[in-house]
PDB file of C-alpha atoms in Angstrom:
ATOM      1  CA  MET A  25       0.000   0.000   0.000  1.00 40.00           C
ATOM      2  CA  THR A  26       1.347   3.428  -0.972  1.00 41.00           C
ATOM      3  CA  SER A  27       0.937   5.941   1.845  1.00 42.00           C
ATOM      4  CA  LEU A  28       2.191   9.198   3.272  1.00 44.00           C
ATOM      5  CA  THR A  29       3.340  10.115   6.730  1.00 43.00           C
ATOM      6  CA  SER A  30       0.952  12.977   7.252  1.00 60.00           C
ATOM      7  CA  ASP A  31      -1.577  14.335   9.739  1.00 79.00           C
ATOM      8  CA  ALA A  32      -3.820  15.403   6.866  1.00 89.00           C
ATOM      9  CA  MET A  33      -7.002  13.456   6.180  1.00 94.00           C
ATOM     10  CA  LEU A  34      -7.092  14.779   2.613  1.00 96.00           C
ATOM     11  CA  GLU A  35      -4.073  15.869   0.606  1.00 96.00           C
ATOM     12  CA  VAL A  36      -4.424  17.037  -2.993  1.00 96.00           C
ATOM     13  CA  ARG A  37      -1.118  17.197  -4.860  1.00 96.00           C
ATOM     14  CA  ALA A  38      -0.597  19.104  -8.126  1.00 96.00           C
ATOM     15  CA  LEU A  39      -3.941  17.950  -9.520  1.00 96.00           C
ATOM     16  CA  THR A  40      -4.740  18.778 -13.158  1.00 97.00           C
ATOM     17  CA  ARG A  41      -7.764  17.699 -15.202  1.00 97.00           C
ATOM     18  CA  THR A  42      -8.659  18.931 -18.673  1.00 96.00           C
ATOM     19  CA  TYR A  43     -11.698  18.470 -20.876  1.00 94.00           C
ATOM     20  CA  GLY A  44     -10.587  19.290 -24.385  1.00 93.00           C
ATOM     21  CA  ALA A  45      -9.327  22.866 -24.329  1.00 92.00           C
ATOM     22  CA  VAL A  46     -10.823  23.549 -20.875  1.00 92.00           C
ATOM     23  CA  ARG A  47      -8.506  23.115 -17.884  1.00 94.00           C
ATOM     24  CA  ALA A  48     -11.114  22.334 -15.247  1.00 95.00           C
ATOM     25  CA  VAL A  49      -8.513  21.771 -12.500  1.00 96.00           C
ATOM     26  CA  ASP A  50      -5.137  23.460 -12.860  1.00 95.00           C
ATOM     27  CA  ASN A  51      -2.203  22.253 -10.710  1.00 96.00           C
ATOM     28  CA  LEU A  52      -4.343  22.238  -7.568  1.00 96.00           C
ATOM     29  CA  SER A  53      -2.711  21.456  -4.205  1.00 96.00           C
ATOM     30  CA  PHE A  54      -4.082  21.725  -0.673  1.00 95.00           C
ATOM     31  CA  SER A  55      -4.374  19.642   2.489  1.00 94.00           C
ATOM     32  CA  MET A  56      -7.194  19.315   5.006  1.00 94.00           C
ATOM     33  CA  PRO A  57      -6.664  18.290   8.658  1.00 92.00           C
ATOM     34  CA  ARG A  58      -8.407  15.338  10.244  1.00 91.00           C
ATOM     35  CA  GLY A  59     -11.664  15.826  12.111  1.00 90.00           C
ATOM     36  CA  GLN A  60     -12.532  19.199  10.597  1.00 92.00           C
ATOM     37  CA  VAL A  61     -15.238  20.602   8.320  1.00 92.00           C
ATOM     38  CA  TRP A  62     -13.932  22.615   5.366  1.00 94.00           C
ATOM     39  CA  GLY A  63     -15.898  24.608   2.842  1.00 92.00           C
ATOM     40  CA  PHE A  64     -15.039  24.208  -0.845  1.00 93.00           C
ATOM     41  CA  ILE A  65     -16.140  27.375  -2.612  1.00 89.00           C
ATOM     42  CA  GLY A  66     -15.726  29.142  -5.909  1.00 88.00           C
ATOM     43  CA  PRO A  67     -17.711  30.533  -8.860  1.00 87.00           C
ATOM     44  CA  ASN A  68     -19.577  28.229 -11.214  1.00 86.00           C
ATOM     45  CA  GLY A  69     -17.081  26.318 -13.326  1.00 87.00           C
ATOM     46  CA  ALA A  70     -14.274  26.728 -10.788  1.00 91.00           C
ATOM     47  CA  GLY A  71     -13.522  22.981 -10.747  1.00 93.00           C
ATOM     48  CA  LYS A  72     -15.122  22.026  -7.439  1.00 94.00           C
ATOM     49  CA  THR A  73     -17.197  19.081  -8.649  1.00 94.00           C
ATOM     50  CA  THR A  74     -14.373  17.774 -10.842  1.00 96.00           C
ATOM     51  CA  THR A  75     -12.012  17.825  -7.863  1.00 96.00           C
ATOM     52  CA  MET A  76     -14.564  16.122  -5.630  1.00 96.00           C
ATOM     53  CA  ARG A  77     -15.138  13.383  -8.182  1.00 96.00           C
ATOM     54  CA  ILE A  78     -11.400  12.741  -8.420  1.00 96.00           C
ATOM     55  CA  VAL A  79     -11.120  12.604  -4.611  1.00 96.00           C
ATOM     56  CA  ALA A  80     -13.981  10.065  -4.597  1.00 95.00           C
ATOM     57  CA  THR A  81     -12.173   7.969  -7.275  1.00 96.00           C
ATOM     58  CA  LEU A  82     -14.988   8.583  -9.786  1.00 95.00           C
ATOM     59  CA  ASP A  83     -12.668  10.361 -12.216  1.00 96.00           C
ATOM     60  CA  LEU A  84      -8.963  10.285 -13.013  1.00 96.00           C
ATOM     61  CA  PRO A  85      -6.671  13.318 -13.164  1.00 96.00           C
ATOM     62  CA  ASP A  86      -4.373  14.023 -16.094  1.00 97.00           C
ATOM     63  CA  THR A  87      -1.557  14.601 -13.613  1.00 97.00           C
ATOM     64  CA  GLY A  88      -1.180  14.731  -9.839  1.00 97.00           C
ATOM     65  CA  ASP A  89      -2.600  12.546  -7.106  1.00 97.00           C
ATOM     66  CA  VAL A  90      -4.920  12.578  -4.116  1.00 97.00           C
ATOM     67  CA  PHE A  91      -4.166  10.982  -0.733  1.00 97.00           C
ATOM     68  CA  ILE A  92      -6.924  10.101   1.727  1.00 96.00           C
ATOM     69  CA  ASP A  93      -5.818   9.003   5.180  1.00 94.00           C
ATOM     70  CA  GLY A  94      -2.329   8.755   3.680  1.00 93.00           C
ATOM     71  CA  ILE A  95      -3.393   6.405   0.849  1.00 95.00           C
ATOM     72  CA  SER A  96      -3.045   7.212  -2.854  1.00 96.00           C
ATOM     73  CA  ALA A  97      -6.362   7.334  -4.716  1.00 96.00           C
ATOM     74  CA  LEU A  98      -4.563   6.360  -7.928  1.00 95.00           C
ATOM     75  CA  VAL A  99      -2.530   3.460  -6.529  1.00 95.00           C
ATOM     76  CA  GLU A 100      -5.059   2.069  -4.026  1.00 96.00           C
ATOM     77  CA  PRO A 101      -8.548   3.199  -5.125  1.00 95.00           C
ATOM     78  CA  ARG A 102     -10.311   0.319  -3.338  1.00 94.00           C
ATOM     79  CA  GLN A 103      -8.702   1.266  -0.034  1.00 95.00           C
ATOM     80  CA  VAL A 104      -9.669   4.889  -0.568  1.00 96.00           C
ATOM     81  CA  ARG A 105     -13.304   4.025  -1.317  1.00 94.00           C
ATOM     82  CA  ARG A 106     -13.586   2.365   2.082  1.00 94.00           C
ATOM     83  CA  ARG A 107     -12.635   5.670   3.689  1.00 96.00           C
ATOM     84  CA  VAL A 108     -14.615   8.125   1.549  1.00 97.00           C
ATOM     85  CA  GLY A 109     -18.334   8.828   1.378  1.00 96.00           C
ATOM     86  CA  PHE A 110     -19.355  10.891  -1.647  1.00 96.00           C
ATOM     87  CA  MET A 111     -22.705  12.682  -1.762  1.00 94.00           C
ATOM     88  CA  ALA A 112     -23.226  13.998  -5.289  1.00 91.00           C
ATOM     89  CA  ASP A 113     -25.235  17.122  -6.037  1.00 86.00           C
ATOM     90  CA  GLN A 114     -28.092  15.062  -7.505  1.00 84.00           C
ATOM     91  CA  PHE A 115     -30.020  12.358  -5.640  1.00 85.00           C
ATOM     92  CA  ALA A 116     -31.150   9.446  -7.833  1.00 84.00           C
ATOM     93  CA  PRO A 117     -33.953   7.467  -6.145  1.00 88.00           C
ATOM     94  CA  TYR A 118     -34.838   3.955  -7.296  1.00 89.00           C
ATOM     95  CA  PRO A 119     -38.495   3.986  -8.438  1.00 87.00           C
ATOM     96  CA  ASN A 120     -39.372   0.487  -7.214  1.00 89.00           C
ATOM     97  CA  LEU A 121     -37.855   0.693  -3.738  1.00 94.00           C
ATOM     98  CA  THR A 122     -38.984   2.152  -0.447  1.00 96.00           C
ATOM     99  CA  VAL A 123     -36.527   3.802   1.918  1.00 96.00           C
ATOM    100  CA  ARG A 124     -35.387   0.829   3.983  1.00 96.00           C
ATOM    101  CA  PRO A 125     -34.897  -1.651   1.102  1.00 96.00           C
ATOM    102  CA  TYR A 126     -33.035   1.118  -0.740  1.00 96.00           C
ATOM    103  CA  LEU A 127     -30.566   1.442   2.137  1.00 97.00           C
ATOM    104  CA  ASP A 128     -30.423  -2.323   2.604  1.00 96.00           C
ATOM    105  CA  PHE A 129     -29.465  -2.726  -1.073  1.00 95.00           C
ATOM    106  CA  PHE A 130     -26.536  -0.348  -0.721  1.00 95.00           C
ATOM    107  CA  ALA A 131     -25.493  -1.887   2.615  1.00 96.00           C
ATOM    108  CA  ARG A 132     -25.228  -5.247   0.817  1.00 96.00           C
ATOM    109  CA  ALA A 133     -23.262  -3.568  -1.975  1.00 94.00           C
ATOM    110  CA  TYR A 134     -20.800  -2.313   0.669  1.00 92.00           C
ATOM    111  CA  GLY A 135     -20.341  -5.897   1.844  1.00 93.00           C
ATOM    112  CA  LEU A 136     -22.332  -5.685   5.073  1.00 94.00           C
ATOM    113  CA  ARG A 137     -23.975  -8.947   6.094  1.00 95.00           C
ATOM    114  CA  GLY A 138     -26.393 -10.333   8.660  1.00 94.00           C
ATOM    115  CA  ARG A 139     -26.854  -8.553  11.960  1.00 95.00           C
ATOM    116  CA  GLU A 140     -24.163  -6.003  11.133  1.00 96.00           C
ATOM    117  CA  ARG A 141     -26.114  -4.901   8.047  1.00 96.00           C
ATOM    118  CA  ILE A 142     -29.413  -4.653   9.933  1.00 96.00           C
ATOM    119  CA  ALA A 143     -27.810  -2.716  12.783  1.00 97.00           C
ATOM    120  CA  THR A 144     -26.055  -0.337  10.365  1.00 96.00           C
ATOM    121  CA  VAL A 145     -29.253   0.413   8.452  1.00 97.00           C
ATOM    122  CA  ASP A 146     -31.086   0.962  11.751  1.00 97.00           C
ATOM    123  CA  SER A 147     -28.347   3.349  12.856  1.00 96.00           C
ATOM    124  CA  VAL A 148     -28.287   5.552   9.747  1.00 96.00           C
ATOM    125  CA  VAL A 149     -32.095   5.603   9.555  1.00 96.00           C
ATOM    126  CA  ALA A 150     -32.259   6.900  13.129  1.00 95.00           C
ATOM    127  CA  PHE A 151     -29.363   9.337  12.711  1.00 94.00           C
ATOM    128  CA  CYS A 152     -30.811  10.896   9.550  1.00 94.00           C
ATOM    129  CA  GLY A 153     -34.358  11.133  10.938  1.00 93.00           C
ATOM    130  CA  LEU A 154     -35.879   8.625   8.523  1.00 95.00           C
ATOM    131  CA  THR A 155     -37.600   6.329  11.022  1.00 95.00           C
ATOM    132  CA  ASP A 156     -41.112   7.486  10.063  1.00 95.00           C
ATOM    133  CA  PHE A 157     -40.315   7.221   6.351  1.00 95.00           C
ATOM    134  CA  GLU A 158     -38.925   3.667   6.083  1.00 95.00           C
ATOM    135  CA  SER A 159     -41.904   2.419   4.062  1.00 94.00           C
ATOM    136  CA  ARG A 160     -42.153   5.536   1.889  1.00 95.00           C
ATOM    137  CA  PRO A 161     -41.233   5.115  -1.819  1.00 95.00           C
ATOM    138  CA  THR A 162     -37.914   6.817  -2.532  1.00 95.00           C
ATOM    139  CA  THR A 163     -39.592   8.699  -5.390  1.00 93.00           C
ATOM    140  CA  GLY A 164     -42.244  10.036  -3.004  1.00 92.00           C
ATOM    141  CA  LEU A 165     -39.910  11.931  -0.673  1.00 92.00           C
ATOM    142  CA  SER A 166     -39.666  15.694  -0.397  1.00 91.00           C
ATOM    143  CA  LYS A 167     -36.433  17.359  -1.448  1.00 89.00           C
ATOM    144  CA  GLY A 168     -35.284  17.615   2.164  1.00 89.00           C
ATOM    145  CA  MET A 169     -36.077  14.001   3.030  1.00 92.00           C
ATOM    146  CA  GLY A 170     -34.473  12.876  -0.212  1.00 93.00           C
ATOM    147  CA  GLN A 171     -31.263  14.599   0.860  1.00 92.00           C
ATOM    148  CA  ARG A 172     -31.462  12.891   4.236  1.00 93.00           C
ATOM    149  CA  LEU A 173     -31.762   9.534   2.450  1.00 95.00           C
ATOM    150  CA  HIS A 174     -28.854  10.481   0.209  1.00 94.00           C
ATOM    151  CA  LEU A 175     -26.748  11.238   3.294  1.00 94.00           C
ATOM    152  CA  ALA A 176     -27.841   8.006   4.982  1.00 95.00           C
ATOM    153  CA  LYS A 177     -26.635   6.021   1.948  1.00 96.00           C
ATOM    154  CA  THR A 178     -23.318   7.905   2.099  1.00 95.00           C
ATOM    155  CA  LEU A 179     -22.823   6.940   5.757  1.00 96.00           C
ATOM    156  CA  LEU A 180     -23.504   3.199   5.470  1.00 96.00           C
ATOM    157  CA  HIS A 181     -19.851   2.105   5.293  1.00 95.00           C
ATOM    158  CA  ASP A 182     -18.797   4.521   8.093  1.00 95.00           C
ATOM    159  CA  PRO A 183     -16.404   6.654   5.991  1.00 96.00           C
ATOM    160  CA  LYS A 184     -13.705   8.762   7.619  1.00 95.00           C
ATOM    161  CA  LEU A 185     -14.002  11.524   5.004  1.00 96.00           C
ATOM    162  CA  LEU A 186     -17.302  12.852   3.652  1.00 96.00           C
ATOM    163  CA  ILE A 187     -17.373  14.715   0.325  1.00 96.00           C
ATOM    164  CA  LEU A 188     -20.636  16.649   0.064  1.00 95.00           C
ATOM    165  CA  ASP A 189     -21.362  18.450  -3.223  1.00 93.00           C
ATOM    166  CA  GLU A 190     -24.055  21.123  -2.782  1.00 90.00           C
ATOM    167  CA  PRO A 191     -26.015  19.035  -0.233  1.00 90.00           C
ATOM    168  CA  THR A 192     -28.463  21.829   0.675  1.00 86.00           C
ATOM    169  CA  ALA A 193     -29.176  23.140  -2.832  1.00 83.00           C
ATOM    170  CA  GLY A 194     -32.909  23.613  -3.293  1.00 82.00           C
ATOM    171  CA  LEU A 195     -33.814  22.958   0.336  1.00 84.00           C
ATOM    172  CA  ASP A 196     -36.192  25.210   2.254  1.00 86.00           C
ATOM    173  CA  PRO A 197     -34.801  27.136   5.256  1.00 86.00           C
ATOM    174  CA  ARG A 198     -35.942  24.584   7.848  1.00 87.00           C
ATOM    175  CA  ALA A 199     -34.492  21.675   5.883  1.00 85.00           C
ATOM    176  CA  ARG A 200     -31.173  23.543   5.537  1.00 86.00           C
ATOM    177  CA  ILE A 201     -31.044  24.164   9.290  1.00 87.00           C
ATOM    178  CA  GLU A 202     -31.816  20.509   9.999  1.00 87.00           C
ATOM    179  CA  PHE A 203     -29.155  19.369   7.539  1.00 87.00           C
ATOM    180  CA  ARG A 204     -26.626  21.734   9.152  1.00 86.00           C
ATOM    181  CA  THR A 205     -27.455  20.161  12.511  1.00 88.00           C
ATOM    182  CA  LEU A 206     -26.674  16.724  11.064  1.00 88.00           C
ATOM    183  CA  LEU A 207     -23.397  18.111   9.748  1.00 87.00           C
ATOM    184  CA  GLY A 208     -22.494  19.351  13.229  1.00 87.00           C
ATOM    185  CA  GLU A 209     -23.223  15.933  14.689  1.00 90.00           C
ATOM    186  CA  LEU A 210     -20.987  14.278  12.097  1.00 90.00           C
ATOM    187  CA  ALA A 211     -18.165  16.678  12.948  1.00 87.00           C
ATOM    188  CA  ALA A 212     -18.664  15.985  16.654  1.00 88.00           C
ATOM    189  CA  ALA A 213     -18.345  12.262  15.868  1.00 89.00           C
ATOM    190  CA  GLY A 214     -14.897  12.898  14.397  1.00 89.00           C
ATOM    191  CA  LYS A 215     -15.735  12.792  10.693  1.00 93.00           C
ATOM    192  CA  SER A 216     -13.757  14.945   8.279  1.00 95.00           C
ATOM    193  CA  VAL A 217     -16.047  16.804   5.864  1.00 95.00           C
ATOM    194  CA  LEU A 218     -15.360  18.696   2.643  1.00 96.00           C
ATOM    195  CA  ILE A 219     -18.543  20.498   1.587  1.00 94.00           C
ATOM    196  CA  SER A 220     -19.286  22.729  -1.376  1.00 92.00           C
ATOM    197  CA  SER A 221     -22.093  25.273  -1.334  1.00 85.00           C
ATOM    198  CA  HIS A 222     -22.986  28.666  -2.748  1.00 82.00           C
ATOM    199  CA  ILE A 223     -24.796  29.571   0.501  1.00 78.00           C
ATOM    200  CA  LEU A 224     -21.738  31.046   2.189  1.00 81.00           C
ATOM    201  CA  SER A 225     -23.492  32.292   5.322  1.00 77.00           C
ATOM    202  CA  GLU A 226     -24.498  28.680   5.959  1.00 77.00           C
ATOM    203  CA  LEU A 227     -20.949  27.388   5.589  1.00 80.00           C
ATOM    204  CA  GLN A 228     -19.675  30.137   7.890  1.00 79.00           C
ATOM    205  CA  GLU A 229     -21.435  28.561  10.845  1.00 79.00           C
ATOM    206  CA  ALA A 230     -20.329  25.005  10.094  1.00 82.00           C
ATOM    207  CA  CYS A 231     -16.764  25.211   8.770  1.00 87.00           C
ATOM    208  CA  ASP A 232     -13.349  25.247  10.414  1.00 89.00           C
ATOM    209  CA  GLY A 233     -11.511  26.013   7.179  1.00 89.00           C
ATOM    210  CA  VAL A 234     -12.019  26.868   3.539  1.00 90.00           C
ATOM    211  CA  VAL A 235     -10.564  26.221   0.091  1.00 92.00           C
ATOM    212  CA  VAL A 236     -11.336  28.882  -2.522  1.00 90.00           C
ATOM    213  CA  LEU A 237     -11.039  27.976  -6.212  1.00 91.00           C
ATOM    214  CA  GLU A 238     -11.309  30.051  -9.355  1.00 90.00           C
ATOM    215  CA  ARG A 239     -10.866  28.769 -12.892  1.00 89.00           C
ATOM    216  CA  GLY A 240      -9.430  25.517 -11.602  1.00 91.00           C
ATOM    217  CA  LYS A 241      -6.723  27.120  -9.473  1.00 93.00           C
ATOM    218  CA  MET A 242      -6.499  27.470  -5.730  1.00 91.00           C
ATOM    219  CA  VAL A 243      -6.856  31.068  -4.608  1.00 88.00           C
ATOM    220  CA  VAL A 244      -6.451  30.457  -0.880  1.00 87.00           C
ATOM    221  CA  ALA A 245      -6.780  27.613   1.625  1.00 89.00           C
ATOM    222  CA  GLY A 246      -6.591  27.421   5.410  1.00 86.00           C
ATOM    223  CA  SER A 247      -8.587  27.982   8.561  1.00 83.00           C
ATOM    224  CA  ILE A 248     -11.183  30.729   8.261  1.00 76.00           C
ATOM    225  CA  ALA A 249      -9.429  32.735  10.967  1.00 73.00           C
ATOM    226  CA  GLU A 250      -6.035  32.516   9.215  1.00 76.00           C
ATOM    227  CA  VAL A 251      -7.460  33.337   5.792  1.00 76.00           C
ATOM    228  CA  GLY A 252      -9.404  36.281   7.182  1.00 68.00           C
ATOM    229  CA  LYS A 253      -6.343  37.568   8.996  1.00 66.00           C
ATOM    230  CA  GLY A 254      -4.264  37.285   5.834  1.00 63.00           C
ATOM    231  CA  MET A 255      -6.727  39.392   3.853  1.00 61.00           C
ATOM    232  CA  ASN A 256      -5.929  42.575   5.752  1.00 59.00           C
ATOM    233  CA  ALA A 257      -3.146  43.897   7.928  1.00 59.00           C
ATOM    234  CA  HIS A 258      -5.779  45.256  10.318  1.00 73.00           C
ATOM    235  CA  ARG A 259      -8.780  43.910  12.190  1.00 80.00           C
ATOM    236  CA  THR A 260     -12.201  45.463  12.485  1.00 85.00           C
ATOM    237  CA  VAL A 261     -13.273  46.081  16.073  1.00 92.00           C
ATOM    238  CA  ARG A 262     -16.768  47.013  17.231  1.00 92.00           C
ATOM    239  CA  ALA A 263     -17.588  48.532  20.610  1.00 93.00           C
ATOM    240  CA  ARG A 264     -21.155  48.948  21.856  1.00 93.00           C
ATOM    241  CA  VAL A 265     -21.500  51.647  24.475  1.00 93.00           C
ATOM    242  CA  LEU A 266     -24.121  53.034  26.821  1.00 92.00           C
ATOM    243  CA  GLY A 267     -25.365  56.392  25.710  1.00 83.00           C
ATOM    244  CA  PRO A 268     -24.357  58.244  22.527  1.00 84.00           C
ATOM    245  CA  ALA A 269     -21.244  56.933  20.796  1.00 88.00           C
ATOM    246  CA  ASP A 270     -19.859  60.435  20.053  1.00 89.00           C
ATOM    247  CA  ALA A 271     -17.456  60.396  23.014  1.00 87.00           C
ATOM    248  CA  ALA A 272     -16.178  56.933  22.102  1.00 91.00           C
ATOM    249  CA  GLU A 273     -15.658  58.053  18.507  1.00 92.00           C
ATOM    250  CA  ARG A 274     -13.669  61.139  19.543  1.00 91.00           C
ATOM    251  CA  PHE A 275     -11.550  59.044  21.900  1.00 93.00           C
ATOM    252  CA  CYS A 276     -10.787  56.393  19.271  1.00 93.00           C
ATOM    253  CA  LEU A 277      -9.684  59.023  16.755  1.00 93.00           C
ATOM    254  CA  THR A 278      -6.829  59.967  19.081  1.00 93.00           C
ATOM    255  CA  GLN A 279      -5.543  56.415  19.672  1.00 94.00           C
ATOM    256  CA  PRO A 280      -2.532  54.723  18.051  1.00 93.00           C
ATOM    257  CA  ASP A 281      -3.142  51.896  15.530  1.00 92.00           C
ATOM    258  CA  VAL A 282      -6.747  53.033  15.055  1.00 93.00           C
ATOM    259  CA  THR A 283      -8.051  54.065  11.610  1.00 90.00           C
ATOM    260  CA  ARG A 284     -11.366  54.409   9.784  1.00 89.00           C
ATOM    261  CA  VAL A 285     -13.548  55.165  12.786  1.00 93.00           C
ATOM    262  CA  ASN A 286     -17.314  55.042  12.193  1.00 91.00           C
ATOM    263  CA  ALA A 287     -20.002  55.610  14.788  1.00 91.00           C
ATOM    264  CA  THR A 288     -23.733  54.921  14.914  1.00 89.00           C
ATOM    265  CA  ALA A 289     -26.164  55.788  17.689  1.00 86.00           C
ATOM    266  CA  SER A 290     -24.690  53.356  20.234  1.00 88.00           C
ATOM    267  CA  GLU A 291     -21.759  51.653  18.503  1.00 93.00           C
ATOM    268  CA  VAL A 292     -18.347  52.634  17.236  1.00 94.00           C
ATOM    269  CA  ALA A 293     -16.410  50.552  14.687  1.00 92.00           C
ATOM    270  CA  PHE A 294     -12.773  51.004  13.732  1.00 92.00           C
ATOM    271  CA  ASP A 295      -9.859  49.265  12.027  1.00 88.00           C
ATOM    272  CA  PHE A 296      -7.033  48.272  14.358  1.00 90.00           C
ATOM    273  CA  ALA A 297      -3.496  47.430  13.236  1.00 87.00           C
ATOM    274  CA  GLY A 298      -2.030  46.423  16.615  1.00 87.00           C
ATOM    275  CA  ASP A 299      -1.668  42.994  18.240  1.00 86.00           C
ATOM    276  CA  ASP A 300      -3.736  41.528  21.081  1.00 86.00           C
ATOM    277  CA  GLU A 301      -1.627  43.240  23.767  1.00 93.00           C
ATOM    278  CA  ALA A 302      -2.196  46.613  22.118  1.00 92.00           C
ATOM    279  CA  LEU A 303      -5.910  45.899  21.794  1.00 92.00           C
ATOM    280  CA  ALA A 304      -6.184  45.008  25.491  1.00 94.00           C
ATOM    281  CA  ALA A 305      -4.358  48.249  26.364  1.00 95.00           C
ATOM    282  CA  LEU A 306      -6.761  50.201  24.144  1.00 94.00           C
ATOM    283  CA  LEU A 307      -9.773  48.729  25.930  1.00 94.00           C
ATOM    284  CA  ALA A 308      -8.264  49.605  29.315  1.00 94.00           C
ATOM    285  CA  ARG A 309      -7.653  53.208  28.198  1.00 94.00           C
ATOM    286  CA  THR A 310     -11.200  53.431  26.829  1.00 93.00           C
ATOM    287  CA  LEU A 311     -12.710  52.386  30.162  1.00 93.00           C
ATOM    288  CA  ALA A 312     -10.357  54.702  32.065  1.00 93.00           C
ATOM    289  CA  ALA A 313     -11.552  57.584  29.890  1.00 92.00           C
ATOM    290  CA  GLY A 314     -15.080  57.062  31.177  1.00 91.00           C
ATOM    291  CA  VAL A 315     -16.547  55.430  28.062  1.00 92.00           C
ATOM    292  CA  ARG A 316     -19.106  52.889  29.256  1.00 92.00           C
ATOM    293  CA  VAL A 317     -18.387  49.870  27.066  1.00 94.00           C
ATOM    294  CA  VAL A 318     -20.863  46.972  27.257  1.00 94.00           C
ATOM    295  CA  GLU A 319     -19.506  44.969  24.317  1.00 94.00           C
ATOM    296  CA  PHE A 320     -16.080  44.948  22.681  1.00 93.00           C
ATOM    297  CA  ARG A 321     -15.454  42.436  19.910  1.00 91.00           C
ATOM    298  CA  ILE A 322     -13.298  41.680  16.890  1.00 85.00           C
ATOM    299  CA  GLU A 323     -15.356  41.243  13.755  1.00 80.00           C
ATOM    300  CA  ALA A 324     -14.016  38.194  11.941  1.00 70.00           C
ATOM    301  CA  ALA A 325     -13.983  38.134   8.160  1.00 67.00           C
ATOM    302  CA  SER A 326     -16.998  36.275   6.783  1.00 71.00           C
ATOM    303  CA  LEU A 327     -16.839  33.709   4.009  1.00 72.00           C
ATOM    304  CA  GLU A 328     -18.657  36.210   1.808  1.00 74.00           C
ATOM    305  CA  ASP A 329     -15.895  38.754   2.482  1.00 72.00           C
ATOM    306  CA  ILE A 330     -13.237  36.148   1.703  1.00 74.00           C
ATOM    307  CA  PHE A 331     -15.001  35.033  -1.476  1.00 72.00           C
ATOM    308  CA  LEU A 332     -15.577  38.531  -2.831  1.00 73.00           C
ATOM    309  CA  GLN A 333     -12.104  39.775  -2.018  1.00 72.00           C
ATOM    310  CA  MET A 334     -10.197  36.688  -3.132  1.00 69.00           C
ATOM    311  CA  THR A 335     -12.013  35.952  -6.410  1.00 73.00           C
ATOM    312  CA  LYS A 336     -12.548  38.065  -9.520  1.00 72.00           C
ATOM    313  CA  GLY A 337     -15.756  36.460 -10.766  1.00 64.00           C
ATOM    314  CA  ARG A 338     -14.114  34.951 -13.847  1.00 58.00           C
ATOM    315  CA  LEU A 339     -15.951  31.955 -15.294  1.00 53.00           C
ATOM    316  CA  GLN A 340     -14.838  29.216 -17.669  1.00 54.00           C
TER     317      GLN A 340
END
């Protein structure tokens, strides 16, 4: 077995995939730590689905390789498939099966037998909230329940890495919230998850890190905090105060490392170029000056900020 000595659950190395004259993935490299949820974002045509299919061993790259749990997807695809669960962006129900036989069919396909198979199907049915739908035809499910069934199928062989391609596309708000809850439970259980979505505010709440693609190339990858910090030399700080914010605004304008001060009725926001020690000293001086601060927080960069600043909107 070909493997790497690495703490990464997923490592993509110099991946390239072309379709005719189109370079869908262009020398892409990144690594994702174990036990984390990472967002995989980019404009339409950025190469996200192509990359996910290669990671899931459903497509072959022109050059490069992918390692899952230290194992090469090109050299040992069977070993990789035991570790990866791929949830494509389209759910294909079987018209002549109800929910439980559908899952039982795939459990058999994964090699599960006897009591182990029954227990596994019971487990994923309960986890994905399908208990009341076991006898429902797979073609008679709502979009949200269909996605739950799709996820249940993906979990049958207990994969270490989940690849989820637009899993909440087309879901109503409640179904998206419920699916996000399931995602949190998977992360708490130690699963590694790479998830693509165009609903960036949704990913913001669920993800530890992010990979941003554009035209097949990696724009940036890393934890959301690190990527946000790398976007600007300063941080945005917001202070909510009792009473009018005029005094806080005047005070901030005189302080070192403070720029771009803006005040509303009860809040003052400013950019701060200093480190944590300097920020703590600034808060102490603010309180000593008689400004009654009730909230003082650093505003982290959102995924929408990262996406808009890091990409140029170029399609292919």
